[in-house]
XYZ file of C-alpha atoms in Angstrom:
768
model
C -15.346 -31.418 -42.156
C -16.762 -28.938 -41.316
C -16.478 -26.741 -37.774
C -19.001 -25.281 -35.720
C -18.494 -23.421 -33.093
C -21.600 -23.564 -31.735
C -21.368 -27.219 -31.340
C -18.957 -28.682 -28.098
C -14.829 -28.523 -29.562
C -14.519 -31.565 -27.306
C -14.108 -33.685 -29.826
C -13.171 -31.402 -32.322
C -9.784 -31.068 -30.268
C -9.615 -34.494 -28.702
C -6.082 -35.656 -28.884
C -7.559 -38.987 -29.506
C -9.731 -38.961 -32.101
C -12.849 -41.548 -32.655
C -12.848 -44.403 -34.524
C -13.719 -43.873 -38.296
C -13.090 -39.999 -37.969
C -9.434 -38.395 -39.674
C -7.129 -36.356 -36.973
C -7.992 -32.359 -38.050
C -4.714 -31.095 -39.037
C -2.986 -28.354 -37.288
C -4.055 -25.707 -39.450
C -7.394 -26.816 -38.911
C -7.435 -26.512 -34.969
C -6.257 -23.753 -34.547
C -8.765 -22.122 -37.372
C -11.522 -23.367 -34.697
C -9.601 -22.402 -32.190
C -9.575 -19.005 -33.661
C -13.784 -19.166 -34.241
C -14.344 -20.417 -30.707
C -11.721 -17.118 -29.378
C -13.761 -14.159 -31.691
C -16.900 -16.541 -30.320
C -15.759 -15.247 -26.698
C -14.951 -11.494 -27.961
C -18.481 -11.346 -29.075
C -20.162 -12.697 -25.382
C -17.433 -10.219 -24.091
C -18.335 -7.470 -26.094
C -22.422 -7.869 -25.290
C -21.514 -8.306 -21.658
C -19.369 -4.948 -21.504
C -22.511 -2.756 -23.523
C -24.436 -4.286 -20.970
C -22.507 -3.407 -18.045
C -21.549 0.187 -19.976
C -25.879 0.800 -20.215
C -26.459 -0.115 -16.647
C -23.450 2.083 -15.344
C -24.771 4.980 -16.900
C -28.719 4.281 -16.561
C -28.371 3.968 -12.892
C -26.168 7.000 -12.540
C -28.471 9.234 -14.309
C -31.770 7.308 -12.107
C -33.616 10.462 -10.273
C -33.432 9.054 -6.484
C -35.179 12.024 -4.615
C -33.812 12.981 -1.210
C -34.797 9.067 -0.090
C -30.772 8.462 1.553
C -32.003 4.621 0.811
C -32.840 5.333 -2.802
C -28.869 7.431 -3.085
C -26.855 4.376 -1.467
C -28.429 1.672 -3.473
C -27.827 3.746 -6.292
C -23.953 4.206 -5.611
C -23.766 0.704 -4.633
C -25.134 -0.354 -8.217
C -23.581 2.373 -9.918
C -20.313 1.153 -8.421
C -20.907 -2.712 -9.182
C -21.954 -2.425 -12.921
C -18.372 -0.245 -13.669
C -16.356 -2.445 -11.486
C -17.802 -5.316 -13.701
C -17.437 -2.879 -16.917
C -13.609 -2.825 -16.162
C -12.987 -5.813 -15.274
C -14.030 -6.226 -18.712
C -12.709 -4.053 -20.569
C -9.296 -5.054 -18.982
C -10.231 -8.923 -20.339
C -10.231 -7.784 -23.497
C -6.576 -7.939 -24.896
C -4.906 -11.967 -24.747
C -8.883 -12.903 -23.448
C -8.220 -16.787 -23.831
C -4.963 -18.222 -23.333
C -5.730 -22.084 -22.938
C -7.424 -25.144 -22.456
C -8.061 -28.176 -20.965
C -9.293 -31.474 -21.811
C -10.318 -33.597 -18.772
C -10.232 -37.752 -18.880
C -14.154 -37.216 -18.623
C -14.082 -35.711 -21.937
C -14.912 -32.419 -20.963
C -13.043 -29.806 -21.779
C -12.813 -25.774 -20.033
C -10.983 -23.151 -21.944
C -9.392 -20.779 -19.323
C -8.703 -16.564 -19.633
C -8.905 -13.701 -18.036
C -12.191 -13.617 -16.833
C -15.642 -15.980 -16.901
C -17.804 -15.843 -19.323
C -21.692 -17.453 -19.922
C -23.138 -18.399 -23.171
C -26.312 -17.518 -22.566
C -28.266 -20.153 -25.319
C -27.469 -23.234 -22.379
C -25.965 -21.259 -19.561
C -22.688 -23.200 -19.566
C -19.748 -21.157 -18.169
C -17.737 -20.537 -21.763
C -15.071 -19.315 -20.378
C -13.217 -19.854 -16.985
C -11.594 -17.050 -14.856
C -7.697 -17.887 -14.590
C -7.931 -17.157 -10.563
C -11.135 -19.623 -10.668
C -10.383 -23.510 -8.088
C -11.407 -25.449 -12.030
C -8.546 -22.840 -13.662
C -5.592 -24.764 -10.956
C -4.462 -27.485 -13.008
C -3.842 -25.421 -16.188
C -0.752 -24.074 -13.930
C -0.353 -26.948 -11.440
C -1.442 -30.266 -13.424
C 2.558 -32.834 -14.588
C 2.744 -35.724 -15.487
C 3.240 -37.619 -11.899
C -0.049 -35.334 -10.794
C -2.745 -34.682 -13.827
C -5.220 -33.255 -11.359
C -8.340 -34.706 -14.086
C -6.173 -33.616 -17.272
C -5.738 -35.259 -20.139
C -4.474 -32.943 -22.557
C -3.269 -29.064 -21.340
C -3.433 -26.490 -24.489
C -1.530 -23.244 -24.074
C -1.998 -20.652 -27.037
C 0.024 -17.974 -28.336
C -2.537 -15.018 -29.777
C -1.639 -12.132 -32.240
C -3.680 -9.471 -33.742
C -5.399 -6.504 -31.351
C -9.252 -7.772 -29.389
C -11.548 -8.197 -30.991
C -9.887 -9.613 -33.890
C -7.422 -11.808 -31.835
C -6.169 -15.157 -33.418
C -4.507 -18.236 -33.101
C -0.888 -17.640 -34.206
C 0.175 -21.133 -32.757
C -0.722 -23.384 -29.855
C 1.352 -25.955 -27.622
C -0.426 -28.966 -25.759
C 1.098 -30.796 -23.064
C -0.551 -34.463 -23.162
C -0.188 -36.045 -19.282
C -2.660 -39.417 -20.125
C 0.078 -41.400 -21.505
C -1.873 -42.229 -24.793
C -2.022 -39.269 -27.036
C -0.008 -37.920 -29.285
C -0.077 -33.379 -28.948
C -1.502 -31.690 -32.326
C 1.140 -29.046 -32.390
C 4.645 -29.340 -33.613
C 6.309 -27.560 -30.834
C 9.047 -28.676 -28.400
C 8.292 -30.819 -25.381
C 9.818 -27.242 -23.444
C 6.709 -24.170 -22.467
C 7.096 -21.988 -25.456
C 4.708 -19.972 -24.342
C 7.232 -18.978 -20.915
C 10.207 -19.195 -23.215
C 8.399 -16.314 -25.266
C 7.243 -14.027 -22.578
C 10.735 -14.587 -21.157
C 12.630 -13.852 -24.604
C 10.429 -10.888 -25.487
C 11.583 -6.903 -25.085
C 11.011 -5.535 -21.818
C 8.467 -2.157 -21.707
C 7.919 0.660 -19.596
C 5.483 -1.450 -17.795
C 5.416 -4.921 -15.885
C 3.406 -7.501 -18.216
C 1.334 -9.618 -16.250
C 1.807 -13.677 -15.939
C -1.699 -15.340 -15.587
C -0.803 -16.873 -19.086
C 2.750 -18.181 -17.820
C 2.047 -18.636 -13.899
C 4.334 -21.894 -12.653
C 3.396 -24.475 -10.764
C 5.161 -22.891 -7.913
C 4.138 -19.436 -8.212
C 0.324 -20.629 -8.561
C 0.822 -22.682 -4.883
C 1.744 -19.186 -3.108
C -1.023 -17.064 -5.264
C -3.574 -19.512 -3.519
C -2.783 -19.312 0.219
C -5.667 -18.205 1.463
C -6.277 -14.675 2.624
C -5.671 -14.865 6.571
C -2.460 -14.958 8.328
C 1.223 -13.377 6.795
C 2.650 -14.620 4.542
C 6.667 -14.642 4.163
C 7.447 -15.383 0.196
C 11.216 -15.447 -0.320
C 12.904 -15.909 -3.297
C 16.224 -14.495 -4.782
C 16.353 -11.960 -8.316
C 13.753 -13.074 -11.142
C 12.142 -16.064 -8.929
C 8.434 -13.876 -9.785
C 7.909 -12.390 -6.527
C 6.484 -9.133 -7.548
C 4.082 -10.765 -10.393
C 3.490 -13.544 -7.639
C 2.877 -11.145 -4.839
C 0.350 -8.983 -7.693
C -1.463 -12.155 -8.819
C -1.843 -12.722 -5.507
C -3.795 -9.521 -4.733
C -6.409 -10.525 -8.356
C -7.060 -13.788 -6.592
C -7.928 -12.746 -3.165
C -9.929 -10.157 -4.529
C -11.488 -12.674 -6.683
C -11.683 -15.348 -3.748
C -12.767 -13.300 -1.071
C -14.607 -10.047 -3.031
C -17.137 -9.816 0.065
C -14.548 -9.407 2.597
C -12.258 -7.365 0.464
C -14.263 -5.604 -1.833
C -14.835 -2.277 0.763
C -11.438 -2.268 2.743
C -9.204 -2.741 -0.862
C -5.807 -3.661 -0.596
C -3.057 -1.362 0.009
C 0.729 -2.901 -2.035
C 3.985 -0.811 -0.390
C 6.464 -0.997 -3.149
C 10.796 0.584 -2.617
C 10.406 3.441 -4.993
C 7.949 5.881 -6.777
C 9.815 4.141 -10.352
C 8.521 0.499 -9.045
C 4.919 2.097 -8.184
C 5.005 3.234 -12.063
C 6.361 0.435 -13.415
C 4.172 -2.336 -11.934
C 1.183 0.236 -11.414
C -0.453 -1.460 -14.641
C -0.993 -5.128 -13.801
C -3.519 -5.477 -11.542
C -6.188 -2.530 -13.926
C -4.949 -5.081 -16.833
C -6.424 -7.818 -14.185
C -9.639 -5.997 -14.271
C -8.758 -4.707 -10.655
C -8.906 -1.036 -9.110
C -9.628 -1.962 -5.276
C -6.209 -1.413 -4.895
C -3.576 1.261 -3.113
C 0.096 1.692 -3.878
C 2.402 3.582 -1.585
C 5.996 3.757 -0.712
C 7.796 3.990 2.550
C 8.571 7.441 1.781
C 4.560 8.120 2.028
C 3.625 6.255 4.847
C 3.194 10.032 6.644
C -0.208 11.239 4.841
C 0.779 14.335 2.482
C 4.238 13.691 3.083
C 6.604 12.665 -0.540
C 9.861 12.062 1.055
C 12.933 10.865 -1.192
C 15.579 11.692 0.609
C 17.939 9.045 2.466
C 19.611 9.435 5.633
C 23.163 8.451 6.701
C 23.520 4.799 7.358
C 23.962 5.210 11.266
C 20.846 8.090 11.186
C 18.599 5.248 9.539
C 19.172 2.601 11.777
C 18.526 4.578 14.428
C 15.467 6.355 12.767
C 14.040 2.529 12.145
C 14.178 1.201 15.168
C 11.590 0.516 18.107
C 13.183 1.982 20.230
C 11.863 5.651 18.574
C 8.428 5.190 20.239
C 9.459 5.107 23.489
C 11.705 8.340 22.190
C 8.521 9.913 20.825
C 6.436 9.304 23.503
C 8.765 11.310 25.529
C 9.151 14.044 23.072
C 5.538 14.715 23.134
C 5.035 14.738 27.070
C 7.976 17.258 26.971
C 5.794 19.314 24.848
C 3.194 19.989 27.896
C 5.873 21.955 29.820
C 5.834 23.720 33.029
C 6.691 27.438 33.077
C 10.063 27.366 35.523
C 9.713 31.146 36.370
C 6.286 31.787 37.403
C 3.506 33.920 34.832
C 1.453 37.200 35.848
C -1.223 37.884 34.220
C -2.756 41.202 34.600
C -6.477 41.094 35.095
C -8.745 44.278 35.826
C -9.306 43.717 38.853
C -6.441 40.855 40.271
C -2.825 39.962 38.855
C -3.040 36.084 39.002
C 0.292 33.711 38.641
C 1.149 30.805 37.182
C 4.059 28.792 38.989
C 4.872 25.202 38.350
C 2.892 23.439 41.003
C -0.633 25.702 39.177
C 0.651 23.968 36.066
C 1.656 20.597 37.120
C -2.182 20.487 38.620
C -3.795 21.621 35.509
C -1.232 19.363 33.448
C -2.197 15.964 35.530
C -6.225 16.868 34.757
C -5.123 16.795 31.624
C -3.285 13.950 31.188
C -6.153 11.479 33.324
C -8.696 12.803 30.760
C -6.287 9.834 28.264
C -7.336 12.046 24.999
C -4.325 12.574 22.550
C -1.925 16.208 22.844
C -4.145 18.040 20.927
C -7.315 17.185 22.205
C -6.546 17.542 25.448
C -5.200 20.827 25.035
C -8.541 21.946 25.852
C -8.879 20.015 28.973
C -5.220 21.514 30.136
C -6.940 25.612 29.520
C -9.629 24.748 30.935
C -8.275 23.146 33.957
C -5.618 25.999 34.093
C -8.230 28.917 33.513
C -10.732 27.396 36.271
C -7.026 27.070 38.982
C -6.070 30.992 38.542
C -9.915 31.963 38.235
C -10.317 30.023 41.853
C -6.795 32.045 42.889
C -8.526 35.113 41.430
C -11.422 35.306 43.358
C -9.356 34.180 46.580
C -7.511 36.795 45.788
C -9.951 39.580 45.402
C -11.759 38.317 48.690
C -8.763 39.300 50.530
C -8.481 42.432 49.202
C -12.206 42.713 50.586
C -12.062 41.471 53.784
C -12.411 45.424 55.013
C -16.327 44.859 56.329
C -17.811 48.377 54.744
C -16.286 47.191 51.835
C -17.565 44.052 51.803
C -21.296 46.014 52.853
C -21.437 48.464 50.681
C -20.795 45.236 47.642
C -23.538 43.180 49.509
C -25.595 46.568 49.058
C -25.289 46.747 45.882
C -26.818 43.403 45.317
C -29.481 43.910 47.344
C -30.914 43.874 51.037
C -28.016 43.183 53.561
C -30.045 41.276 56.275
C -32.178 39.168 54.070
C -29.338 38.117 52.230
C -26.721 37.107 54.405
C -24.688 33.993 53.447
C -26.314 33.617 50.642
C -25.508 37.110 49.513
C -21.666 36.127 50.406
C -22.161 33.373 47.695
C -23.531 35.323 44.661
C -20.588 38.141 45.556
C -18.289 34.793 44.908
C -19.919 33.628 42.000
C -20.281 37.115 40.429
C -16.631 37.735 40.647
C -15.682 33.689 39.877
C -17.248 34.761 36.207
C -15.977 38.674 35.906
C -12.646 36.879 36.476
C -13.310 34.153 34.066
C -14.202 36.418 31.451
C -11.066 38.629 31.795
C -8.729 35.655 31.928
C -10.752 34.363 28.769
C -10.145 37.744 27.263
C -6.640 37.996 27.980
C -4.559 37.851 25.472
C -1.477 36.415 27.942
C -3.510 33.621 28.978
C -3.817 31.899 25.930
C -0.237 33.090 24.963
C 1.121 30.959 28.116
C -1.628 28.168 27.147
C 0.122 27.847 23.725
C 3.720 27.986 25.331
C 3.265 25.471 28.054
C 1.003 22.795 25.682
C 1.357 23.984 22.307
C -0.983 23.082 19.488
C 1.162 20.450 17.167
C 1.497 19.112 13.751
C 3.700 15.978 13.268
C 5.733 17.967 11.207
C 6.453 21.138 13.631
C 6.829 18.243 16.224
C 9.239 16.144 14.730
C 10.863 19.801 13.688
C 11.234 21.255 16.925
C 12.910 17.536 18.415
C 15.500 17.255 15.613
C 16.651 21.379 16.207
C 16.811 20.862 19.846
C 19.646 19.195 21.409
C 17.775 20.009 24.411
C 14.691 18.236 23.218
C 16.907 15.232 22.061
C 18.461 14.769 25.320
C 15.053 14.687 27.696
C 12.975 12.821 24.545
C 16.321 9.871 24.600
C 16.075 9.113 27.968
C 18.786 6.906 28.197
C 19.494 6.357 24.443
C 21.387 8.195 22.948
C 19.742 9.847 20.030
C 22.188 13.252 19.359
C 23.242 12.090 15.667
C 19.497 13.267 15.202
C 20.467 16.905 16.048
C 19.868 19.042 12.571
C 18.885 22.087 11.364
C 15.946 22.341 8.722
C 16.403 20.286 5.585
C 13.776 17.663 3.995
C 11.899 14.868 5.045
C 13.450 11.707 4.661
C 12.179 8.257 4.244
C 13.294 7.660 7.788
C 11.196 10.649 8.529
C 7.987 9.328 7.209
C 7.156 6.931 9.834
C 8.192 8.710 12.643
C 5.919 11.403 11.345
C 2.548 8.724 11.404
C 3.709 7.803 14.360
C 3.238 11.055 15.981
C -0.103 11.583 13.734
C -0.767 8.480 16.384
C 0.510 10.466 19.430
C -0.669 13.999 18.530
C -4.005 13.600 16.926
C -5.862 16.038 14.942
C -4.898 19.654 15.925
C -8.666 20.980 15.188
C -11.659 18.499 15.971
C -13.946 19.000 13.054
C -16.295 21.118 12.540
C -19.390 19.890 12.447
C -21.067 19.831 9.097
C -24.582 21.179 7.861
C -24.301 20.715 4.473
C -26.568 17.612 1.945
C -23.524 15.317 2.724
C -23.878 15.264 6.640
C -27.866 15.098 6.272
C -27.583 12.075 4.000
C -25.310 10.769 6.424
C -27.204 11.258 9.698
C -29.966 9.703 7.679
C -27.667 6.282 7.179
C -26.888 6.652 10.564
C -30.988 6.900 11.578
C -31.509 4.253 9.356
C -28.802 1.899 10.479
C -30.216 2.959 14.168
C -33.146 1.772 13.627
C -32.107 -1.479 11.661
C -30.593 -2.234 15.417
C -33.527 -1.444 17.380
C -35.327 -3.984 15.093
C -32.824 -6.764 15.590
C -31.559 -5.738 19.224
C -35.142 -3.694 20.930
C -34.522 -0.919 23.134
C -31.935 -2.487 25.279
C -30.085 0.763 26.024
C -26.795 -1.772 26.724
C -27.163 -2.643 23.098
C -24.110 -1.549 20.866
C -25.100 0.091 17.855
C -23.722 1.767 14.318
C -24.205 4.991 16.149
C -22.370 4.227 18.867
C -19.169 4.173 16.844
C -19.717 6.424 14.260
C -20.488 9.959 13.858
C -22.482 11.249 11.272
C -19.599 14.092 10.529
C -17.643 10.795 10.037
C -20.012 9.452 7.523
C -20.294 12.625 5.645
C -16.121 13.022 5.007
C -16.707 9.762 3.155
C -19.422 11.138 0.334
C -18.595 12.124 -2.846
C -21.213 14.442 -4.482
C -19.708 14.992 -7.695
C -18.203 11.585 -8.710
C -17.841 8.407 -6.964
C -14.896 7.097 -5.582
C -12.904 3.413 -6.084
C -11.983 2.223 -2.870
C -8.357 3.354 -3.766
C -9.092 6.534 -3.804
C -11.069 7.029 -0.749
C -8.398 4.498 0.614
C -5.694 7.354 -0.373
C -7.082 10.423 0.758
C -7.952 8.668 4.563
C -4.583 8.112 6.463
C -6.957 6.374 9.164
C -7.761 3.438 6.679
C -7.867 0.376 7.582
C -6.882 -2.084 4.772
C -7.907 -5.843 4.027
C -4.780 -6.757 2.883
C -1.920 -5.548 2.609
C 1.151 -6.501 0.355
C 5.186 -5.317 1.103
C 7.251 -5.990 -2.130
C 11.112 -5.600 -1.343
C 10.061 -6.824 2.304
C 13.573 -6.600 3.331
C 14.037 -2.699 2.792
C 11.463 -1.806 5.582
C 12.579 -1.015 9.138
C 10.619 -2.024 12.604
C 9.137 1.242 12.180
C 8.163 0.868 8.713
C 6.612 -2.585 10.012
C 4.906 -1.029 12.754
C 2.778 1.596 10.734
C 2.485 -0.278 8.229
C 0.662 -3.148 10.520
C -1.667 -0.452 12.163
C -2.981 0.123 8.635
C -3.285 -3.817 8.581
C -5.219 -4.714 11.968
C -6.595 -7.926 10.284
C -2.812 -9.041 9.896
C -3.706 -10.481 6.449
C 0.025 -9.584 4.837
C 1.771 -10.858 1.659
C 5.917 -9.788 1.966
C 8.004 -10.423 -0.798
C 11.824 -10.199 -0.279
C 15.355 -11.405 -0.674
C 17.861 -10.873 2.805
C 20.338 -11.263 0.387
C 19.252 -8.172 -1.503
C 19.080 -6.400 1.376
C 20.551 -2.210 0.772
C 18.712 -0.308 4.068
C 20.937 0.438 7.135
C 17.976 -0.564 8.905
C 16.375 -3.266 7.067
C 15.425 -6.600 7.851
C 18.662 -8.934 8.733
C 16.308 -11.843 9.473
C 12.951 -11.890 9.259
C 12.192 -12.272 12.861
C 13.883 -8.896 13.442
C 10.720 -6.937 11.762
C 7.737 -9.771 11.766
C 8.093 -11.105 15.885
C 6.719 -7.421 17.685
C 3.854 -8.024 15.748
C 2.789 -11.893 15.138
C 5.409 -13.323 17.013
C 5.695 -16.609 15.325
C 2.433 -16.978 14.062
C 3.755 -16.469 9.636
C 4.261 -18.672 7.439
C 7.679 -19.107 5.146
C 7.835 -19.640 1.333
C 10.153 -19.838 -0.936
C 10.577 -19.017 -5.075
C 13.486 -21.423 -6.156
C 13.859 -20.569 -9.990
C 15.195 -17.760 -11.509
C 12.984 -16.501 -14.993
C 14.399 -13.077 -15.740
C 18.948 -13.817 -15.628
C 19.821 -15.960 -18.265
C 22.675 -18.225 -16.848
C 25.768 -16.712 -18.334
C 25.118 -13.467 -16.069
C 23.220 -15.426 -12.949
C 26.597 -16.997 -12.975
C 28.811 -14.079 -12.242
C 25.946 -12.813 -9.700
C 26.453 -15.895 -7.845
C 30.327 -14.923 -7.397
C 29.239 -11.848 -5.752
C 26.729 -13.599 -3.831
C 29.348 -16.150 -2.827
C 31.435 -13.454 -1.178
C 29.214 -11.846 0.807
C 26.366 -14.305 1.208
C 28.079 -18.013 1.419
C 24.984 -19.274 3.318
C 22.593 -18.369 0.683
C 21.683 -19.726 -2.541
C 20.952 -18.513 -5.879
C 17.768 -19.405 -7.931
C 18.191 -21.638 -10.466
C 18.181 -19.733 -13.907
C 15.312 -22.008 -16.552
C 17.472 -20.355 -19.731
C 20.297 -19.223 -21.400
C 21.153 -16.875 -24.154
C 24.884 -17.808 -25.142
C 25.960 -14.311 -24.883
C 28.511 -13.456 -21.509
C 28.618 -10.540 -20.188
C 31.711 -8.006 -21.285
C 34.348 -6.284 -19.261
C 35.680 -3.167 -19.848
C 38.219 -0.930 -17.891
C 38.923 3.002 -18.379
C 40.321 5.695 -16.723
C 38.830 8.395 -15.475
C 38.481 10.749 -17.555
C 37.855 8.404 -20.358
C 35.077 6.675 -19.035
C 32.097 9.833 -20.203
C 33.155 8.867 -24.064
C 33.223 5.402 -22.696
C 29.799 5.140 -21.438
C 29.067 7.203 -24.230
C 30.242 4.603 -26.965
C 29.075 1.661 -24.610
C 25.586 2.543 -24.701
C 24.872 4.205 -28.629
C 26.345 0.198 -29.139
C 23.989 -1.440 -27.026
C 21.104 0.476 -28.066
C 21.660 -0.124 -31.474
C 22.369 -4.427 -30.957
C 19.319 -4.247 -29.040
C 16.530 -2.419 -31.179
C 13.298 -2.887 -28.903
C 13.639 -3.178 -25.471
C 15.079 -1.592 -21.970
C 18.478 -0.026 -21.128
C 19.588 1.230 -18.374
C 23.320 2.275 -16.918
C 23.703 1.379 -13.645
C 26.384 3.652 -11.125
C 27.272 4.199 -7.986
C 26.942 8.041 -7.896
C 24.823 9.482 -11.225
C 25.477 12.718 -10.783
C 28.952 11.927 -11.855
C 28.264 10.977 -14.807
C 28.147 12.729 -18.113
C 24.505 13.641 -19.458
C 22.640 10.389 -21.017
C 19.291 12.485 -21.815
C 19.430 12.078 -25.586
C 20.787 8.525 -25.125
C 18.286 5.632 -25.499
C 19.201 4.846 -21.700
C 17.949 5.281 -17.941
C 20.317 5.880 -15.376
C 19.762 4.471 -12.430
C 21.603 3.469 -8.424
C 21.778 0.360 -7.163
C 18.668 1.285 -4.671
C 15.997 3.066 -7.107
C 16.718 0.324 -10.024
C 15.262 -2.557 -6.982
C 12.407 -3.996 -8.217
C 13.101 -3.464 -11.754
C 14.018 -5.188 -15.035
C 15.859 -3.921 -18.146
C 16.650 -5.635 -21.553
C 20.093 -4.600 -21.418
C 22.184 -3.584 -17.899
C 25.698 -1.533 -17.805
C 27.072 -0.856 -14.632
C 29.729 1.651 -13.897
C 32.279 1.324 -11.538
C 31.738 -2.017 -10.159
C 34.118 -2.056 -7.560
C 32.855 1.152 -5.809
C 29.493 -0.403 -6.062
C 30.715 -3.451 -3.644
C 32.923 -1.899 -1.605
C 29.992 0.639 -0.007
C 27.512 -3.043 -0.048
C 28.031 -5.767 -2.087
C 24.617 -6.330 -2.129
C 23.962 -3.391 -4.123
C 26.256 -4.706 -6.966
C 25.223 -8.276 -6.505
C 21.146 -6.536 -7.213
C 22.669 -4.462 -10.401
C 24.084 -7.727 -12.254
C 20.421 -9.357 -11.936
C 18.346 -6.542 -13.241
C 19.631 -7.686 -16.539
C 17.146 -10.214 -18.529
C 19.335 -10.550 -21.960
C 22.987 -8.725 -21.974
C 25.137 -7.069 -19.591
C 28.341 -5.000 -19.877
C 30.517 -3.971 -16.498
C 33.085 -0.520 -16.744
C 35.514 -0.358 -14.270
C 37.381 2.706 -13.110
C 41.121 2.424 -13.545
C 42.907 3.334 -9.961
């Protein structure tokens, strides 16, 4: 029997052959499916070639100086470049499944949607499309119109991928699976048993029903996904991002998505998942980077971190900024050419009140303070000069210089005053003491300077603290900590830029001005000439648009967002969300005003002193009770033998929490050894070498409470982590050093450490 890949494969692969037709053998079906997949690779290659040519052609196109032509070209280049990247990313593991529906139709499921140009029909269904949902959710109880679901396990490199084997799930109760595999999910078990690498893999081929239900939740609103170790929280969150970017492309394409992870190592580990799924409109950050331009990794003592993470710091920072708008205390004298003026508390207070009344941020209001103070001093100087000139002969002499005294009269006196004001103003404007005083009383402040000055001054801390004792924040110098990052960002909101952006005059600004002019013209066409009608130019300046332009290259949404502190994202993902403080959440919610948020975490794994004890602690100030809660209950990472030990630890510090249920067992129980402190180095080296030899391919980690106290392991296969830096990561083999000390510091840290292992676990106790 000949298998034609151009013909429909529905009948060929039907589990119930038509009368008079012999059932194809497993090998025949495997070859036919391989031919089909290679046909899909040919379609993808053709689309990729087209997208590449279009992107290059549009980029090279001459557009002249017309802004509209440049804009249209940039949009086209960006669109074709995105399509090219998505197609290239889909080449590996292009097609991983097939659905045979009860109505006789067939759909192949893969990483991207493809259309057959010969008939215009769908050749491959994107895994995120509604039509692909039964591939993940169909069950015997609810088959969702599916008779047979087929999972492919592929081998080889694109475009020569071939079907190594396949497994059928039969739902109609009459058909017999063509493969000889067991009733379990071999694709899932193969993925779980595979050696781990340095980067997380996507799970599009093995998404489970409870995960899929969360991935496909709508864009709007906030959802908290809680699950124990190994339940796939991170994978679900990342695949949810890919789903949202597919399903809500218009809403998210221009704003992008921000993913917040616990550490730079975690970001490196998961950073390749979304690009592998063809998505680039995603920026990554950590809590220590919430202040634009600051990379903080140091940690505060628990008490200090808890204070910095509390929302009371909002009032502390506001008072700290107000405290920098000072009064002189002792009067300050400035000797001008013709008069001496004096800045006392009353004069400075009046200038301060006028500046504050503008409602501007600190740095912007400084100009108002300077001008108000200058105006008051000019009036003071003129008044003092006038008193000195009250002797009529002197006044007459001045008026005579200005013109005919009888004809000038009152007008002449007013002119004298105006001239005097101008002279005093010029003298004051040029006097260095005046500017030094303005800087002293209302200084230009960066967030970094303001916070360093606050920490370094017990007096400033006492004033800013008010009724709150913040003396523990006092320190002299030192690097920024993770808990400082949201405080610095909040200060950026209170202070504003140090100086206003200079008006641009280059081609980017001209281009931006043309864009604004066009938007304004379009608005007028729609709204008429109503002067009260709001227009685009009322909100966006040409300078602001010019800052967004990149003359030499087209930046992705993620690149533009990462370079812009004021960027507002369309969706926010927070991983290890239990670790974030209330101040972290305050800053992040500002980044996502739509409150479209996916937060994943496990309260039982909280390590941070300022982290969430309940989800209400951190979400209620922003959302009230307007958020959705979902759980994941199945552990796909940790074998039963290791999870049993983790469950014992969990029961000791959180007996109300239920550990997730592992889906597999390996038969390898954790080993434990006890060594004397002086023998730890040799014993650890021996254990690492032993585990590495048994492991072969895969990853090995040593987790210790204080890696600095360990022997040098740089020449071994082991990565060295603390319980905190290992959070969110997974390794084939884990060796935990001094678990008793880890548990004494924080039992949750030991729970986290134990559940990092996917195959083998060793505990090296230190005798005391």
